[in-house]
């Protein structure tokens, strides 16, 4: 959720104040955005009431919490008072939004199966929903020998690609991202591409072969401090983009070895600041890009979610590449 939250801040505030923590709250869209974040968290809380705030030490501290202090579900959320006696709200006190006098249509008066059905009706992609991605062979090649499909032009028609069947097993592929929040002392993007892409960084946010971008947002003044640095993480799913290329005949997703070979040559990542200036991948502190996959059992009914198997790290795809997870690295 944090990653999705940051992405919206980054894309809306690309070069502007929505990407800067100090000023983002002055934009009206900030409040619309955070209502959506609150809604998504409320749905999660309703479905998984036992999965919530875990005790942890504060890596950097804040205006009210010193560095190293252990915070948990009962830590006071200063300066937000819960009554006129000076008490403060805690995470435990707001685990159910209905305690605050409001709710959302997807959860109000609903059981967990009913909530899952509501979520699936809005977001499920296993019932024949299609997606599109324009064919494109750009001019930028990565540090490996690309094997792009010859003869596919950038103005090729959009293709419709169906999602996995409603029942059965399939494999999900994802990129995992981790990086120091203060790596560049300013906000930045990590862009994930599948296939070649435009060499001009100002075009990367609208590049047809862009699979997704992970945004890291920061305060206006952010100084690099390796001893107090916070590691942030994100995830960009690859399966949809891979399925598009499968329909073109570029790979067979049922063949894991061939899919790994394809990703080794076609998966690329680049970094830009919010003003679209490229930063070399090997100059971004603590940046690691990994590829993982998992077997997934599709949902068997409208009120069920898919069941994921164990994630497997595919080191061979990123090993030896700038900021790629190496064989000896842990995820």
Short mmCIF file of C-alpha atoms in Angstrom, two decimals:
data_model
loop_
_atom_site.label_atom_id
_atom_site.label_comp_id
_atom_site.label_asym_id
_atom_site.label_seq_id
_atom_site.Cartn_x
_atom_site.Cartn_y
_atom_site.Cartn_z
CA UNK A 1 0.00 0.00 0.00
CA UNK A 2 2.86 2.37 0.77
CA UNK A 3 4.31 1.71 -2.67
CA UNK A 4 0.97 2.39 -4.40
CA UNK A 5 0.58 5.53 -2.30
CA UNK A 6 4.00 6.83 -3.30
CA UNK A 7 3.36 6.08 -6.98
CA UNK A 8 0.40 8.46 -7.11
CA UNK A 9 2.35 11.16 -5.28
CA UNK A 10 5.19 10.74 -7.73
CA UNK A 11 3.16 10.73 -10.95
CA UNK A 12 0.93 13.65 -9.98
CA UNK A 13 3.80 15.59 -8.47
CA UNK A 14 6.32 14.75 -11.20
CA UNK A 15 8.58 17.75 -10.74
CA UNK A 16 5.97 19.42 -8.51
CA UNK A 17 4.97 19.67 -4.87
CA UNK A 18 2.88 16.46 -4.64
CA UNK A 19 6.18 14.57 -4.70
CA UNK A 20 7.56 16.57 -1.76
CA UNK A 21 6.29 15.49 1.64
CA UNK A 22 6.48 19.00 3.12
CA UNK A 23 4.10 20.52 0.58
CA UNK A 24 1.93 17.71 -0.75
CA UNK A 25 -0.89 18.35 1.72
CA UNK A 26 -1.52 21.81 0.22
CA UNK A 27 -2.84 20.26 -3.00
CA UNK A 28 -6.57 19.35 -2.90
CA UNK A 29 -5.84 16.12 -4.77
CA UNK A 30 -3.77 15.02 -1.77
CA UNK A 31 -6.97 14.57 0.25
CA UNK A 32 -8.75 12.64 -2.48
CA UNK A 33 -5.70 10.41 -2.78
CA UNK A 34 -5.51 9.73 0.95
CA UNK A 35 -9.19 8.91 1.19
CA UNK A 36 -8.51 6.16 -1.34
CA UNK A 37 -5.51 4.94 0.68
CA UNK A 38 -7.71 4.90 3.79
CA UNK A 39 -10.38 2.94 1.89
CA UNK A 40 -7.91 0.30 0.72
CA UNK A 41 -6.51 -0.09 4.24
CA UNK A 42 -10.04 -0.33 5.66
CA UNK A 43 -10.83 -3.17 3.25
CA UNK A 44 -7.63 -4.96 4.26
CA UNK A 45 -8.42 -4.50 7.95
CA UNK A 46 -11.91 -5.91 7.48
CA UNK A 47 -10.56 -8.97 5.67
CA UNK A 48 -7.50 -9.58 7.85
CA UNK A 49 -8.22 -8.20 11.35
CA UNK A 50 -5.29 -10.13 12.86
CA UNK A 51 -2.73 -8.62 10.44
CA UNK A 52 -1.99 -5.09 11.54
CA UNK A 53 0.70 -2.93 13.11
CA UNK A 54 3.74 -4.91 14.27
CA UNK A 55 6.18 -3.70 16.92
CA UNK A 56 9.36 -2.25 15.44
CA UNK A 57 12.15 0.18 16.26
CA UNK A 58 11.96 3.60 14.66
CA UNK A 59 14.94 3.84 12.28
CA UNK A 60 15.03 7.64 12.06
CA UNK A 61 12.60 8.94 14.68
CA UNK A 62 10.20 11.86 14.33
CA UNK A 63 9.14 15.06 16.09
CA UNK A 64 7.47 12.99 18.84
CA UNK A 65 9.26 9.62 18.69
CA UNK A 66 13.03 9.32 19.26
CA UNK A 67 15.21 7.23 16.99
CA UNK A 68 15.36 3.60 18.15
CA UNK A 69 12.16 3.76 20.19
CA UNK A 70 9.93 0.71 19.78
CA UNK A 71 6.49 1.57 18.45
CA UNK A 72 3.49 -0.75 18.36
CA UNK A 73 -0.27 -0.77 18.02
CA UNK A 74 -0.64 1.16 21.30
CA UNK A 75 1.85 3.95 20.58
CA UNK A 76 0.13 7.37 20.90
CA UNK A 77 -0.47 9.01 17.52
CA UNK A 78 0.49 12.51 18.59
CA UNK A 79 -0.81 15.17 18.11
CA UNK A 80 -4.24 13.66 17.41
CA UNK A 81 -6.41 13.77 20.53
CA UNK A 82 -9.16 11.19 21.03
CA UNK A 83 -10.96 13.13 23.76
CA UNK A 84 -10.90 16.39 25.67
CA UNK A 85 -8.84 14.87 28.50
CA UNK A 86 -5.57 14.89 26.58
CA UNK A 87 -5.61 11.26 25.44
CA UNK A 88 -4.27 10.42 21.98
CA UNK A 89 -5.51 8.08 19.31
CA UNK A 90 -3.57 4.86 18.82
CA UNK A 91 -3.44 2.43 15.90
CA UNK A 92 -5.47 0.00 18.01
CA UNK A 93 -8.19 2.59 18.38
CA UNK A 94 -8.63 3.11 14.65
CA UNK A 95 -8.34 -0.48 13.42
CA UNK A 96 -12.02 -0.32 12.54
CA UNK A 97 -12.99 2.87 10.73
CA UNK A 98 -16.60 2.55 11.85
CA UNK A 99 -15.39 3.58 15.33
CA UNK A 100 -14.71 6.96 13.74
CA UNK A 101 -18.26 7.24 12.45
CA UNK A 102 -17.89 6.33 8.80
CA UNK A 103 -17.44 3.32 6.52
CA UNK A 104 -17.11 2.27 2.86
CA UNK A 105 -19.64 0.44 0.66
CA UNK A 106 -17.36 -2.56 0.16
CA UNK A 107 -17.20 -3.35 3.89
CA UNK A 108 -20.24 -1.84 5.61
CA UNK A 109 -22.32 -4.65 7.11
CA UNK A 110 -20.52 -7.29 5.06
CA UNK A 111 -18.91 -10.62 5.98
CA UNK A 112 -15.39 -11.45 4.67
CA UNK A 113 -16.76 -13.53 1.73
CA UNK A 114 -19.08 -10.66 0.81
CA UNK A 115 -16.18 -8.21 0.98
CA UNK A 116 -14.10 -10.46 -1.29
CA UNK A 117 -16.98 -10.63 -3.76
CA UNK A 118 -17.24 -6.83 -3.71
CA UNK A 119 -13.50 -6.48 -4.30
CA UNK A 120 -13.58 -9.03 -7.12
CA UNK A 121 -16.47 -7.24 -8.78
CA UNK A 122 -14.34 -4.10 -8.95
CA UNK A 123 -10.83 -5.41 -9.51
CA UNK A 124 -10.75 -9.11 -10.43
CA UNK A 125 -9.14 -9.78 -13.78
CA UNK A 126 -9.85 -13.51 -14.04
CA UNK A 127 -13.21 -13.26 -15.77
CA UNK A 128 -12.11 -12.30 -19.24
CA UNK A 129 -11.15 -8.69 -18.58
CA UNK A 130 -8.72 -7.54 -21.25
CA UNK A 131 -5.75 -5.24 -21.21
CA UNK A 132 -3.75 -3.58 -23.91
CA UNK A 133 -0.13 -2.65 -24.48
CA UNK A 134 1.21 -1.17 -27.70
CA UNK A 135 3.82 -3.11 -29.63
CA UNK A 136 7.03 -1.15 -29.55
CA UNK A 137 10.64 -1.75 -30.42
CA UNK A 138 12.62 1.22 -29.17
CA UNK A 139 16.24 2.13 -29.54
CA UNK A 140 17.70 1.64 -26.06
CA UNK A 141 19.31 -1.69 -25.30
CA UNK A 142 20.48 -2.77 -21.86
CA UNK A 143 23.74 -4.34 -20.74
CA UNK A 144 22.73 -7.73 -22.15
CA UNK A 145 22.16 -8.82 -25.73
CA UNK A 146 18.47 -8.14 -26.50
CA UNK A 147 16.43 -10.57 -28.56
CA UNK A 148 13.58 -8.38 -29.75
CA UNK A 149 11.05 -9.44 -32.35
CA UNK A 150 12.08 -8.01 -35.70
CA UNK A 151 9.51 -6.34 -37.87
CA UNK A 152 7.16 -5.06 -35.15
CA UNK A 153 6.72 -1.33 -35.62
CA UNK A 154 5.94 1.28 -32.97
CA UNK A 155 2.63 2.07 -34.66
CA UNK A 156 1.37 -1.52 -34.57
CA UNK A 157 -2.25 -1.89 -33.43
CA UNK A 158 -3.20 -2.48 -29.83
CA UNK A 159 -3.78 -6.11 -28.96
CA UNK A 160 -6.28 -7.47 -26.45
CA UNK A 161 -4.91 -10.03 -24.06
CA UNK A 162 -7.09 -12.18 -21.85
CA UNK A 163 -6.23 -12.87 -18.27
CA UNK A 164 -5.78 -16.41 -16.88
CA UNK A 165 -8.81 -18.69 -16.89
CA UNK A 166 -11.14 -18.41 -13.94
CA UNK A 167 -9.93 -21.74 -12.58
CA UNK A 168 -6.59 -23.53 -12.69
CA UNK A 169 -2.96 -22.80 -11.89
CA UNK A 170 -0.70 -20.23 -13.48
CA UNK A 171 2.61 -18.50 -12.67
CA UNK A 172 2.90 -14.91 -11.52
CA UNK A 173 6.14 -13.02 -12.23
CA UNK A 174 7.13 -9.86 -10.32
CA UNK A 175 10.00 -7.47 -9.81
CA UNK A 176 10.96 -6.71 -6.21
CA UNK A 177 12.61 -3.37 -5.52
CA UNK A 178 14.54 -2.17 -2.50
CA UNK A 179 16.47 1.07 -2.11
CA UNK A 180 17.53 3.62 0.50
CA UNK A 181 14.92 6.36 0.85
CA UNK A 182 17.65 9.00 1.07
CA UNK A 183 19.64 7.46 -1.79
CA UNK A 184 19.54 10.55 -4.01
CA UNK A 185 18.68 13.14 -1.34
CA UNK A 186 15.53 13.91 -3.34
CA UNK A 187 12.48 12.16 -4.76
CA UNK A 188 13.02 9.75 -7.65
CA UNK A 189 11.51 7.05 -9.86
CA UNK A 190 12.64 3.49 -10.57
CA UNK A 191 11.21 2.52 -13.98
CA UNK A 192 10.74 -1.10 -15.06
CA UNK A 193 10.62 -1.87 -18.80
CA UNK A 194 9.96 -5.02 -20.79
CA UNK A 195 11.59 -4.60 -24.18
CA UNK A 196 13.58 -1.71 -25.65
CA UNK A 197 12.57 1.85 -24.85
CA UNK A 198 12.99 5.46 -25.91
CA UNK A 199 16.47 6.80 -25.00
CA UNK A 200 14.97 10.12 -23.88
CA UNK A 201 14.26 9.99 -20.10
CA UNK A 202 11.54 12.65 -20.42
CA UNK A 203 9.46 10.05 -22.29
CA UNK A 204 9.81 7.19 -19.82
CA UNK A 205 6.62 7.85 -17.85
CA UNK A 206 4.60 7.36 -21.05
CA UNK A 207 6.84 4.77 -22.71
CA UNK A 208 4.72 1.95 -24.25
CA UNK A 209 7.13 -0.70 -22.95
CA UNK A 210 7.04 0.68 -19.41
CA UNK A 211 5.64 -2.00 -17.12
CA UNK A 212 5.50 0.24 -14.06
CA UNK A 213 7.38 2.76 -11.94
CA UNK A 214 8.22 2.78 -8.25
CA UNK A 215 8.27 6.26 -6.72
CA UNK A 216 10.33 7.26 -3.69
CA UNK A 217 9.06 10.52 -2.20
CA UNK A 218 11.08 12.58 0.26
CA UNK A 219 11.06 15.79 2.29
CA UNK A 220 12.25 18.97 0.56
CA UNK A 221 15.55 18.71 2.43
CA UNK A 222 16.87 15.15 2.55
CA UNK A 223 20.48 14.41 3.46
CA UNK A 224 22.05 11.00 2.97
CA UNK A 225 22.87 9.33 6.30
CA UNK A 226 23.90 5.66 5.88
CA UNK A 227 23.66 5.08 9.65
CA UNK A 228 20.02 6.19 9.82
CA UNK A 229 18.86 5.38 6.32
CA UNK A 230 15.46 3.75 5.83
CA UNK A 231 15.17 0.98 3.26
CA UNK A 232 11.97 1.19 1.24
CA UNK A 233 10.57 -1.59 -0.91
CA UNK A 234 8.18 -1.96 -3.82
CA UNK A 235 6.89 -4.49 -6.30
CA UNK A 236 6.00 -4.25 -10.00
CA UNK A 237 3.99 -7.20 -11.43
CA UNK A 238 5.26 -8.48 -14.79
CA UNK A 239 2.69 -11.14 -15.72
CA UNK A 240 0.33 -8.97 -17.74
CA UNK A 241 3.12 -7.53 -19.89
CA UNK A 242 4.58 -11.00 -20.35
CA UNK A 243 1.20 -12.28 -21.49
CA UNK A 244 1.04 -9.58 -24.15
CA UNK A 245 4.41 -10.71 -25.48
CA UNK A 246 3.29 -14.34 -25.28
CA UNK A 247 0.39 -13.55 -27.58
CA UNK A 248 2.89 -12.10 -30.05
CA UNK A 249 4.69 -15.43 -30.02
CA UNK A 250 7.77 -14.11 -28.24
CA UNK A 251 7.65 -16.62 -25.37
CA UNK A 252 5.67 -19.43 -23.77
CA UNK A 253 4.80 -18.71 -20.14
CA UNK A 254 4.28 -22.42 -19.42
CA UNK A 255 8.03 -22.91 -20.01
CA UNK A 256 9.73 -21.40 -16.95
CA UNK A 257 13.26 -21.79 -18.32
CA UNK A 258 12.39 -19.97 -21.54
CA UNK A 259 10.56 -17.26 -19.60
CA UNK A 260 13.67 -16.71 -17.49
CA UNK A 261 15.77 -16.43 -20.64
CA UNK A 262 13.32 -13.91 -22.06
CA UNK A 263 13.37 -11.78 -18.91
CA UNK A 264 17.16 -11.88 -18.80
CA UNK A 265 17.31 -10.15 -22.17
CA UNK A 266 14.15 -8.04 -22.13
CA UNK A 267 13.75 -6.80 -18.53
CA UNK A 268 15.37 -3.39 -17.95
CA UNK A 269 15.34 -0.80 -15.19
CA UNK A 270 16.33 2.85 -15.09
CA UNK A 271 16.28 5.63 -12.49
CA UNK A 272 15.28 9.27 -12.88
CA UNK A 273 14.81 12.19 -10.56
CA UNK A 274 11.43 13.91 -10.62
CA UNK A 275 12.68 16.36 -13.27
CA UNK A 276 13.34 13.42 -15.62
CA UNK A 277 17.12 13.39 -15.30
CA UNK A 278 18.64 9.90 -15.49
CA UNK A 279 20.81 8.63 -12.65
CA UNK A 280 23.20 5.72 -13.38
CA UNK A 281 21.91 2.55 -11.76
CA UNK A 282 25.20 1.79 -10.02
CA UNK A 283 25.15 5.23 -8.37
CA UNK A 284 21.94 4.68 -6.40
CA UNK A 285 22.84 3.53 -2.85
CA UNK A 286 21.33 0.22 -1.70
CA UNK A 287 19.33 -0.26 -4.91
CA UNK A 288 18.56 -3.90 -5.66
CA UNK A 289 16.21 -5.20 -8.35
CA UNK A 290 15.11 -8.83 -8.07
CA UNK A 291 12.72 -11.08 -10.00
CA UNK A 292 10.48 -13.56 -8.20
CA UNK A 293 7.76 -15.93 -9.33
CA UNK A 294 5.11 -18.08 -7.68
CA UNK A 295 2.54 -20.67 -8.62
CA UNK A 296 -0.98 -19.31 -8.16
CA UNK A 297 -4.26 -21.18 -7.84
CA UNK A 298 -6.94 -18.99 -9.43
CA UNK A 299 -10.01 -18.19 -7.38
CA UNK A 300 -12.67 -20.87 -7.59
CA UNK A 301 -15.64 -18.61 -6.81
CA UNK A 302 -16.62 -14.94 -6.89
CA UNK A 303 -16.20 -14.64 -3.13
CA UNK A 304 -12.67 -16.08 -3.05
CA UNK A 305 -9.21 -14.73 -3.77
CA UNK A 306 -6.38 -16.54 -5.61
CA UNK A 307 -4.10 -18.67 -3.45
CA UNK A 308 -0.40 -17.93 -3.86
CA UNK A 309 2.36 -20.47 -3.47
CA UNK A 310 5.85 -19.73 -2.17
CA UNK A 311 7.79 -16.99 -3.93
CA UNK A 312 10.99 -18.16 -5.63
CA UNK A 313 13.87 -15.77 -6.26
CA UNK A 314 15.26 -15.97 -9.80
CA UNK A 315 18.81 -14.69 -9.30
CA UNK A 316 19.96 -15.63 -12.81
CA UNK A 317 17.82 -12.91 -14.37
CA UNK A 318 19.46 -10.02 -12.49
CA UNK A 319 22.87 -11.41 -11.52
CA UNK A 320 25.79 -9.35 -12.85
CA UNK A 321 23.67 -6.38 -13.97
CA UNK A 322 23.90 -2.87 -12.45
CA UNK A 323 21.82 -2.84 -9.23
CA UNK A 324 20.56 -6.35 -9.98
CA UNK A 325 20.23 -8.91 -7.18
CA UNK A 326 23.33 -11.10 -7.34
CA UNK A 327 23.61 -14.81 -6.66
CA UNK A 328 25.12 -14.14 -3.24
CA UNK A 329 22.53 -11.50 -2.28
CA UNK A 330 19.54 -12.10 -0.06
CA UNK A 331 16.14 -10.83 -1.15
#
